[in-house]
Short mmCIF file of N, CA, C and O in Angstrom, two decimals:
data_model
loop_
_atom_site.label_atom_id
_atom_site.label_comp_id
_atom_site.label_asym_id
_atom_site.label_seq_id
_atom_site.Cartn_x
_atom_site.Cartn_y
_atom_site.Cartn_z
N MET A 1 118.64 113.92 100.38
CA MET A 1 117.89 115.06 99.88
C MET A 1 118.77 116.29 100.02
O MET A 1 119.54 116.40 100.96
N ASP A 2 118.65 117.21 99.10
CA ASP A 2 119.45 118.41 99.05
C ASP A 2 119.28 119.24 100.34
O ASP A 2 118.16 119.54 100.76
N ALA A 3 120.39 119.61 100.97
CA ALA A 3 120.37 120.36 102.22
C ALA A 3 119.70 121.72 102.05
O ALA A 3 118.99 122.19 102.94
N GLY A 4 119.92 122.37 100.92
CA GLY A 4 119.27 123.66 100.66
C GLY A 4 117.77 123.54 100.62
O GLY A 4 117.05 124.39 101.16
N TYR A 5 117.28 122.48 100.00
CA TYR A 5 115.83 122.25 99.95
C TYR A 5 115.28 122.02 101.36
O TYR A 5 114.27 122.60 101.75
N LEU A 6 115.96 121.17 102.13
CA LEU A 6 115.50 120.87 103.48
C LEU A 6 115.50 122.11 104.36
O LEU A 6 114.60 122.28 105.19
N SER A 7 116.48 122.99 104.18
CA SER A 7 116.55 124.19 105.02
C SER A 7 115.38 125.14 104.76
O SER A 7 115.05 125.97 105.60
N GLN A 8 114.73 125.02 103.61
CA GLN A 8 113.58 125.86 103.28
C GLN A 8 112.27 125.30 103.83
O GLN A 8 111.24 125.98 103.79
N LEU A 9 112.28 124.07 104.32
CA LEU A 9 111.06 123.46 104.84
C LEU A 9 110.85 123.87 106.29
O LEU A 9 111.12 123.13 107.22
N THR A 10 110.34 125.06 106.49
CA THR A 10 110.06 125.56 107.82
C THR A 10 108.76 124.93 108.34
O THR A 10 107.92 124.47 107.55
N PRO A 11 108.56 124.91 109.65
CA PRO A 11 107.28 124.42 110.18
C PRO A 11 106.08 125.16 109.58
O PRO A 11 105.06 124.56 109.28
N GLU A 12 106.23 126.46 109.36
CA GLU A 12 105.14 127.24 108.79
C GLU A 12 104.81 126.80 107.36
O GLU A 12 103.64 126.69 106.99
N LYS A 13 105.84 126.53 106.58
CA LYS A 13 105.64 126.08 105.20
C LYS A 13 104.96 124.71 105.19
O LYS A 13 104.04 124.47 104.41
N CYS A 14 105.39 123.82 106.08
CA CYS A 14 104.76 122.50 106.17
C CYS A 14 103.31 122.61 106.62
O CYS A 14 102.44 121.91 106.10
N GLN A 15 103.02 123.51 107.56
CA GLN A 15 101.63 123.71 108.00
C GLN A 15 100.78 124.24 106.86
O GLN A 15 99.63 123.82 106.70
N ASP A 16 101.32 125.13 106.06
CA ASP A 16 100.59 125.67 104.93
C ASP A 16 100.24 124.56 103.94
O ASP A 16 99.12 124.48 103.44
N ILE A 17 101.20 123.68 103.66
CA ILE A 17 100.96 122.55 102.76
C ILE A 17 99.85 121.66 103.33
O ILE A 17 98.93 121.27 102.61
N ALA A 18 99.91 121.36 104.62
CA ALA A 18 98.91 120.50 105.26
C ALA A 18 97.53 121.14 105.24
O ALA A 18 96.52 120.45 105.05
N ARG A 19 97.45 122.44 105.42
CA ARG A 19 96.14 123.12 105.43
C ARG A 19 95.45 123.08 104.08
O ARG A 19 94.24 123.17 104.00
N ARG A 20 96.23 122.93 103.00
CA ARG A 20 95.63 122.84 101.68
C ARG A 20 94.95 121.50 101.44
O ARG A 20 94.14 121.36 100.53
N ARG A 21 95.26 120.49 102.24
CA ARG A 21 94.68 119.15 102.10
C ARG A 21 94.23 118.60 103.46
O ARG A 21 94.63 117.50 103.85
N PRO A 22 93.40 119.32 104.17
CA PRO A 22 93.05 118.85 105.53
C PRO A 22 92.28 117.54 105.54
O PRO A 22 92.32 116.79 106.51
N GLU A 23 91.58 117.24 104.45
CA GLU A 23 90.76 116.03 104.43
C GLU A 23 91.58 114.76 104.31
O GLU A 23 91.06 113.67 104.54
N ASN A 24 92.85 114.86 103.96
CA ASN A 24 93.65 113.64 103.83
C ASN A 24 95.05 113.78 104.44
O ASN A 24 95.98 113.13 104.00
N THR A 25 95.17 114.62 105.44
CA THR A 25 96.44 114.77 106.15
C THR A 25 96.23 114.40 107.61
O THR A 25 95.32 114.91 108.27
N LEU A 26 97.05 113.50 108.10
CA LEU A 26 97.04 113.10 109.51
C LEU A 26 98.28 113.67 110.17
O LEU A 26 99.36 113.66 109.58
N VAL A 27 98.13 114.15 111.39
CA VAL A 27 99.23 114.78 112.10
C VAL A 27 99.44 114.06 113.42
O VAL A 27 98.49 113.76 114.14
N ALA A 28 100.70 113.79 113.75
CA ALA A 28 101.06 113.16 115.02
C ALA A 28 101.60 114.24 115.95
O ALA A 28 102.49 115.01 115.58
N VAL A 29 101.06 114.28 117.17
CA VAL A 29 101.46 115.27 118.17
C VAL A 29 101.99 114.52 119.39
O VAL A 29 101.37 113.57 119.86
N LEU A 30 103.14 114.95 119.87
CA LEU A 30 103.75 114.36 121.05
C LEU A 30 104.13 115.49 121.99
O LEU A 30 104.86 116.42 121.58
N ASP A 31 103.63 115.45 123.19
CA ASP A 31 103.91 116.50 124.18
C ASP A 31 103.59 117.89 123.63
O ASP A 31 104.35 118.84 123.82
N GLY A 32 102.47 118.00 122.91
CA GLY A 32 102.02 119.29 122.38
C GLY A 32 102.77 119.78 121.15
O GLY A 32 102.57 120.90 120.71
N ARG A 33 103.62 118.94 120.59
CA ARG A 33 104.45 119.33 119.44
C ARG A 33 104.19 118.40 118.27
O ARG A 33 104.12 117.19 118.44
N ILE A 34 104.05 118.96 117.07
CA ILE A 34 103.88 118.13 115.88
C ILE A 34 105.21 117.44 115.59
O ILE A 34 106.24 118.09 115.45
N VAL A 35 105.16 116.08 115.51
CA VAL A 35 106.38 115.31 115.29
C VAL A 35 106.31 114.45 114.03
O VAL A 35 107.28 113.79 113.68
N GLY A 36 105.15 114.45 113.37
CA GLY A 36 105.03 113.66 112.16
C GLY A 36 103.72 113.92 111.45
O GLY A 36 102.81 114.53 112.00
N PHE A 37 103.65 113.45 110.20
CA PHE A 37 102.42 113.58 109.43
C PHE A 37 102.40 112.54 108.33
O PHE A 37 103.43 111.98 107.95
N SER A 38 101.21 112.25 107.84
CA SER A 38 101.06 111.44 106.65
C SER A 38 99.95 112.05 105.80
O SER A 38 99.03 112.67 106.33
N CYS A 39 100.10 111.89 104.51
CA CYS A 39 99.09 112.33 103.54
C CYS A 39 98.77 111.14 102.65
O CYS A 39 99.65 110.36 102.31
N TYR A 40 97.52 111.03 102.27
CA TYR A 40 97.08 109.92 101.44
C TYR A 40 96.02 110.42 100.49
O TYR A 40 95.46 111.51 100.67
N GLY A 41 95.74 109.65 99.47
CA GLY A 41 94.70 110.04 98.53
C GLY A 41 94.55 109.01 97.42
O GLY A 41 95.09 107.91 97.49
N ALA A 42 93.82 109.41 96.39
CA ALA A 42 93.61 108.54 95.25
C ALA A 42 94.87 108.50 94.40
O ALA A 42 95.59 109.48 94.28
N SER A 43 95.12 107.35 93.82
CA SER A 43 96.25 107.18 92.91
C SER A 43 95.81 107.54 91.50
O SER A 43 94.61 107.65 91.22
N ASP A 44 96.76 107.70 90.60
CA ASP A 44 96.41 107.90 89.20
C ASP A 44 95.96 106.60 88.54
O ASP A 44 95.47 106.59 87.42
N CYS A 45 96.11 105.48 89.24
CA CYS A 45 95.59 104.19 88.77
C CYS A 45 94.15 104.04 89.30
O CYS A 45 93.92 104.24 90.50
N PRO A 46 93.20 103.70 88.45
CA PRO A 46 91.80 103.60 88.88
C PRO A 46 91.61 102.67 90.07
O PRO A 46 92.22 101.61 90.15
N ASN A 47 90.79 103.10 91.02
CA ASN A 47 90.41 102.32 92.20
C ASN A 47 91.56 102.01 93.14
O ASN A 47 91.47 101.10 93.95
N CYS A 48 92.67 102.72 93.02
CA CYS A 48 93.84 102.49 93.88
C CYS A 48 94.08 103.71 94.76
O CYS A 48 93.67 104.81 94.44
N GLY A 49 94.75 103.48 95.87
CA GLY A 49 95.11 104.56 96.77
C GLY A 49 96.59 104.86 96.69
O GLY A 49 97.36 104.10 96.09
N GLU A 50 96.98 105.98 97.30
CA GLU A 50 98.39 106.34 97.32
C GLU A 50 98.75 106.98 98.65
O GLU A 50 98.02 107.83 99.17
N MET A 51 99.86 106.52 99.21
CA MET A 51 100.47 107.21 100.34
C MET A 51 101.29 108.33 99.72
O MET A 51 102.27 108.07 99.03
N ILE A 52 100.87 109.56 99.93
CA ILE A 52 101.53 110.70 99.30
C ILE A 52 102.77 111.11 100.10
O ILE A 52 103.79 111.48 99.53
N ALA A 53 102.68 111.00 101.41
CA ALA A 53 103.82 111.38 102.26
C ALA A 53 103.68 110.70 103.61
O ALA A 53 102.56 110.49 104.10
N LEU A 54 104.79 110.39 104.21
CA LEU A 54 104.85 109.90 105.59
C LEU A 54 106.19 110.37 106.14
O LEU A 54 107.24 110.06 105.58
N TYR A 55 106.13 111.16 107.20
CA TYR A 55 107.37 111.70 107.76
C TYR A 55 107.24 111.79 109.28
O TYR A 55 106.21 112.24 109.80
N VAL A 56 108.28 111.36 109.97
CA VAL A 56 108.37 111.48 111.42
C VAL A 56 109.73 112.09 111.74
O VAL A 56 110.75 111.64 111.20
N LEU A 57 109.74 113.12 112.58
CA LEU A 57 111.01 113.73 112.98
C LEU A 57 111.95 112.66 113.55
O LEU A 57 111.51 111.74 114.23
N ARG A 58 113.21 112.80 113.26
CA ARG A 58 114.20 111.80 113.68
C ARG A 58 114.13 111.52 115.18
O ARG A 58 114.18 110.37 115.62
N GLU A 59 113.96 112.57 115.99
CA GLU A 59 113.94 112.36 117.44
C GLU A 59 112.67 111.65 117.93
O GLU A 59 112.64 111.18 119.06
N ALA A 60 111.66 111.53 117.08
CA ALA A 60 110.43 110.84 117.45
C ALA A 60 110.34 109.45 116.79
O ALA A 60 109.37 108.73 117.00
N GLN A 61 111.34 109.07 116.02
CA GLN A 61 111.33 107.76 115.38
C GLN A 61 111.60 106.69 116.42
O GLN A 61 112.27 106.92 117.42
N GLY A 62 111.06 105.52 116.17
CA GLY A 62 111.23 104.41 117.10
C GLY A 62 110.19 104.36 118.21
O GLY A 62 110.24 103.50 119.08
N LEU A 63 109.22 105.27 118.18
CA LEU A 63 108.17 105.32 119.20
C LEU A 63 106.85 104.76 118.70
O LEU A 63 105.85 104.81 119.40
N GLY A 64 106.82 104.25 117.47
CA GLY A 64 105.59 103.71 116.91
C GLY A 64 104.71 104.73 116.22
O GLY A 64 103.61 104.41 115.77
N ILE A 65 105.19 105.96 116.10
CA ILE A 65 104.40 107.02 115.49
C ILE A 65 104.21 106.77 114.00
O ILE A 65 103.10 106.90 113.46
N GLY A 66 105.27 106.38 113.30
CA GLY A 66 105.15 106.07 111.88
C GLY A 66 104.18 104.93 111.63
O GLY A 66 103.37 104.98 110.70
N ARG A 67 104.22 103.92 112.47
CA ARG A 67 103.31 102.78 112.33
C ARG A 67 101.87 103.23 112.52
O ARG A 67 100.98 102.85 111.75
N ARG A 68 101.62 104.07 113.51
CA ARG A 68 100.25 104.55 113.74
C ARG A 68 99.76 105.42 112.59
O ARG A 68 98.60 105.34 112.18
N LEU A 69 100.65 106.27 112.06
CA LEU A 69 100.27 107.10 110.92
C LEU A 69 99.97 106.22 109.69
O LEU A 69 99.00 106.46 108.97
N MET A 70 100.80 105.21 109.46
CA MET A 70 100.58 104.32 108.32
C MET A 70 99.27 103.54 108.50
O MET A 70 98.47 103.43 107.57
N ASP A 71 99.05 102.99 109.69
CA ASP A 71 97.82 102.24 109.95
C ASP A 71 96.59 103.12 109.69
O ASP A 71 95.63 102.68 109.06
N ALA A 72 96.62 104.34 110.19
CA ALA A 72 95.47 105.24 110.03
C ALA A 72 95.25 105.61 108.57
O ALA A 72 94.11 105.66 108.10
N ALA A 73 96.33 105.86 107.83
CA ALA A 73 96.20 106.21 106.42
C ALA A 73 95.68 105.04 105.61
O ALA A 73 94.78 105.20 104.77
N LEU A 74 96.21 103.83 105.85
CA LEU A 74 95.73 102.65 105.13
C LEU A 74 94.26 102.39 105.45
O LEU A 74 93.48 102.03 104.56
N SER A 75 93.88 102.61 106.69
CA SER A 75 92.47 102.46 107.06
C SER A 75 91.61 103.49 106.35
O SER A 75 90.53 103.16 105.84
N ALA A 76 92.08 104.72 106.26
CA ALA A 76 91.32 105.79 105.60
C ALA A 76 91.18 105.53 104.10
O ALA A 76 90.21 105.97 103.49
N LEU A 77 92.13 104.82 103.52
CA LEU A 77 92.05 104.50 102.10
C LEU A 77 91.01 103.41 101.83
O LEU A 77 90.74 103.09 100.67
N GLY A 78 90.45 102.86 102.88
CA GLY A 78 89.31 101.96 102.77
C GLY A 78 89.53 100.75 101.91
O GLY A 78 90.43 99.96 102.15
N ASP A 79 88.68 100.61 100.90
CA ASP A 79 88.65 99.41 100.08
C ASP A 79 89.59 99.42 98.90
O ASP A 79 89.50 98.56 98.03
N SER A 80 90.49 100.38 98.82
CA SER A 80 91.44 100.40 97.70
C SER A 80 92.21 99.09 97.69
O SER A 80 92.92 98.78 98.64
N PRO A 81 92.08 98.29 96.63
CA PRO A 81 92.76 96.99 96.62
C PRO A 81 94.27 97.10 96.54
O PRO A 81 95.00 96.22 97.00
N THR A 82 94.76 98.20 95.96
CA THR A 82 96.20 98.41 95.82
C THR A 82 96.52 99.82 96.29
O THR A 82 95.78 100.76 96.00
N VAL A 83 97.62 99.95 97.01
CA VAL A 83 98.10 101.26 97.48
C VAL A 83 99.53 101.42 96.99
O VAL A 83 100.36 100.51 97.14
N PHE A 84 99.82 102.56 96.39
CA PHE A 84 101.16 102.87 95.89
C PHE A 84 101.80 103.93 96.77
O PHE A 84 101.13 104.69 97.48
N LEU A 85 103.12 104.02 96.70
CA LEU A 85 103.87 105.12 97.30
C LEU A 85 105.17 105.28 96.53
O LEU A 85 105.61 104.38 95.82
N TRP A 86 105.76 106.46 96.67
CA TRP A 86 107.07 106.75 96.08
C TRP A 86 108.05 106.98 97.22
O TRP A 86 107.72 107.67 98.20
N VAL A 87 109.24 106.42 97.11
CA VAL A 87 110.27 106.56 98.14
C VAL A 87 111.59 106.92 97.46
O VAL A 87 111.87 106.45 96.36
N LEU A 88 112.37 107.75 98.13
CA LEU A 88 113.66 108.14 97.56
C LEU A 88 114.58 106.92 97.47
O LEU A 88 114.73 106.17 98.44
N LYS A 89 115.17 106.74 96.31
CA LYS A 89 116.13 105.66 96.10
C LYS A 89 117.27 105.80 97.11
O LYS A 89 117.77 106.90 97.34
N GLY A 90 117.63 104.71 97.74
CA GLY A 90 118.71 104.72 98.71
C GLY A 90 118.27 104.99 100.13
O GLY A 90 119.06 104.88 101.06
N ASN A 91 117.00 105.31 100.35
CA ASN A 91 116.50 105.56 101.71
C ASN A 91 116.14 104.21 102.33
O ASN A 91 114.99 103.82 102.41
N ARG A 92 117.18 103.48 102.75
CA ARG A 92 117.00 102.12 103.25
C ARG A 92 116.07 102.05 104.45
O ARG A 92 115.31 101.10 104.60
N SER A 93 116.12 103.04 105.32
CA SER A 93 115.26 103.03 106.50
C SER A 93 113.79 103.07 106.09
O SER A 93 112.97 102.27 106.57
N ALA A 94 113.43 103.98 105.19
CA ALA A 94 112.03 104.09 104.74
C ALA A 94 111.63 102.85 103.95
O ALA A 94 110.53 102.32 104.15
N ILE A 95 112.50 102.38 103.07
CA ILE A 95 112.17 101.21 102.26
C ILE A 95 111.92 100.00 103.17
O ILE A 95 110.94 99.26 102.99
N GLY A 96 112.76 99.82 104.18
CA GLY A 96 112.56 98.72 105.13
C GLY A 96 111.24 98.86 105.89
O GLY A 96 110.53 97.88 106.11
N PHE A 97 110.91 100.08 106.29
CA PHE A 97 109.65 100.34 106.99
C PHE A 97 108.47 99.95 106.10
O PHE A 97 107.56 99.25 106.54
N TYR A 98 108.50 100.38 104.84
CA TYR A 98 107.41 100.07 103.92
C TYR A 98 107.34 98.57 103.62
O TYR A 98 106.25 98.01 103.52
N GLU A 99 108.48 97.93 103.48
CA GLU A 99 108.49 96.49 103.23
C GLU A 99 107.86 95.72 104.39
O GLU A 99 107.22 94.70 104.20
N HIS A 100 108.05 96.24 105.61
CA HIS A 100 107.43 95.64 106.79
C HIS A 100 105.91 95.57 106.63
O HIS A 100 105.27 94.63 107.11
N TYR A 101 105.33 96.54 105.97
CA TYR A 101 103.89 96.58 105.73
C TYR A 101 103.46 95.74 104.54
O TYR A 101 102.27 95.59 104.28
N GLY A 102 104.40 95.22 103.79
CA GLY A 102 104.06 94.42 102.62
C GLY A 102 104.17 95.18 101.30
O GLY A 102 103.83 94.64 100.25
N PHE A 103 104.65 96.42 101.35
CA PHE A 103 104.91 97.14 100.11
C PHE A 103 106.12 96.49 99.43
O PHE A 103 107.07 96.10 100.10
N ARG A 104 106.07 96.39 98.12
CA ARG A 104 107.16 95.80 97.36
C ARG A 104 107.55 96.72 96.22
O ARG A 104 106.69 97.36 95.60
N PRO A 105 108.86 96.79 95.90
CA PRO A 105 109.28 97.60 94.74
C PRO A 105 108.58 97.11 93.49
O PRO A 105 108.41 95.91 93.30
N GLU A 106 108.18 98.05 92.67
CA GLU A 106 107.43 97.71 91.47
C GLU A 106 108.30 97.77 90.22
O GLU A 106 107.90 97.30 89.16
N GLY A 107 109.47 98.37 90.31
CA GLY A 107 110.34 98.49 89.16
C GLY A 107 110.18 99.79 88.41
O GLY A 107 110.84 100.01 87.39
N THR A 108 109.32 100.69 88.90
CA THR A 108 109.10 101.98 88.26
C THR A 108 109.91 103.04 89.01
O THR A 108 109.92 103.06 90.23
N ALA A 109 110.58 103.91 88.28
CA ALA A 109 111.36 104.99 88.89
C ALA A 109 111.03 106.29 88.17
O ALA A 109 110.57 106.30 87.02
N ARG A 110 111.23 107.40 88.87
CA ARG A 110 111.06 108.72 88.26
C ARG A 110 112.07 109.68 88.86
O ARG A 110 112.51 109.52 90.00
N GLU A 111 112.43 110.64 88.05
CA GLU A 111 113.35 111.68 88.49
C GLU A 111 112.53 112.88 88.97
O GLU A 111 111.57 113.28 88.31
N ILE A 112 112.89 113.42 90.13
CA ILE A 112 112.24 114.61 90.66
C ILE A 112 113.33 115.60 91.09
O ILE A 112 114.51 115.24 91.15
N ARG A 113 112.92 116.81 91.39
CA ARG A 113 113.86 117.82 91.89
C ARG A 113 113.42 118.24 93.28
O ARG A 113 112.32 118.73 93.46
N LEU A 114 114.28 118.00 94.23
CA LEU A 114 114.09 118.50 95.59
C LEU A 114 115.34 119.31 95.90
O LEU A 114 116.19 118.92 96.67
N GLY A 115 115.43 120.44 95.23
CA GLY A 115 116.66 121.22 95.27
C GLY A 115 117.61 120.68 94.23
O GLY A 115 117.97 121.33 93.27
N ALA A 116 118.01 119.43 94.38
CA ALA A 116 118.88 118.73 93.43
C ALA A 116 118.09 117.56 92.84
O ALA A 116 117.09 117.13 93.41
N PRO A 117 118.51 117.03 91.72
CA PRO A 117 117.81 115.87 91.14
C PRO A 117 117.86 114.67 92.08
O PRO A 117 118.88 114.40 92.71
N CYS A 118 116.74 113.96 92.18
CA CYS A 118 116.62 112.76 93.00
C CYS A 118 115.85 111.71 92.21
O CYS A 118 115.07 112.04 91.33
N THR A 119 116.04 110.47 92.59
CA THR A 119 115.29 109.38 91.98
C THR A 119 114.35 108.80 93.02
O THR A 119 114.77 108.50 94.15
N GLU A 120 113.10 108.64 92.64
CA GLU A 120 112.11 107.99 93.48
C GLU A 120 111.76 106.63 92.86
O GLU A 120 111.72 106.49 91.65
N LEU A 121 111.51 105.67 93.74
CA LEU A 121 111.09 104.33 93.32
C LEU A 121 109.64 104.12 93.78
O LEU A 121 109.27 104.52 94.88
N ARG A 122 108.83 103.50 92.92
CA ARG A 122 107.45 103.24 93.29
C ARG A 122 107.34 101.86 93.93
O ARG A 122 107.92 100.89 93.45
N MET A 123 106.57 101.81 95.03
CA MET A 123 106.30 100.56 95.72
C MET A 123 104.80 100.37 95.75
O MET A 123 104.04 101.34 95.71
N ARG A 124 104.38 99.10 95.83
CA ARG A 124 102.95 98.82 95.87
C ARG A 124 102.63 97.82 96.96
O ARG A 124 103.43 96.96 97.30
N PHE A 125 101.41 97.95 97.44
CA PHE A 125 100.87 97.07 98.46
C PHE A 125 99.53 96.56 97.95
O PHE A 125 98.64 97.36 97.64
N ASP A 126 99.40 95.25 97.81
CA ASP A 126 98.15 94.64 97.38
C ASP A 126 97.48 94.01 98.59
O ASP A 126 98.04 93.11 99.20
N ARG A 127 96.31 94.51 98.93
CA ARG A 127 95.61 94.06 100.14
C ARG A 127 95.18 92.61 100.07
O ARG A 127 95.06 91.96 101.09
N ASN A 128 94.92 92.07 98.90
CA ASN A 128 94.36 90.72 98.79
C ASN A 128 95.42 89.63 98.75
O ASN A 128 95.09 88.47 98.56
N ILE A 129 96.67 89.97 98.90
CA ILE A 129 97.74 88.96 98.84
C ILE A 129 98.15 88.58 100.25
O ILE A 129 98.20 89.33 101.14
#
């Protein structure tokens, strides 16, 4: 991801984004400090859910925080038979994490701008498989 874009993501800016969607944002706190969050909601596909975001600070990774955030978001999505997410192409760590949950690449890609152009890949999780 573009370093200039990342440098603009202050804690205050992230809090502002989270406050706009309090009904579907989960926050992980460790020792009184926010170390991760996940956002979820309805997909553009009927009756499906979407993991909109999942992020854990590097220093808090490996503690099970991402797993707990994912579990809670999938639970909150309830009976959605299929859940989608978008992941940055080449982010092997995130792709491996999602594959652990049963998400699989779907073959759909899109170009986005996060400071610089990036490619996202769509993954899907089917609960009934």
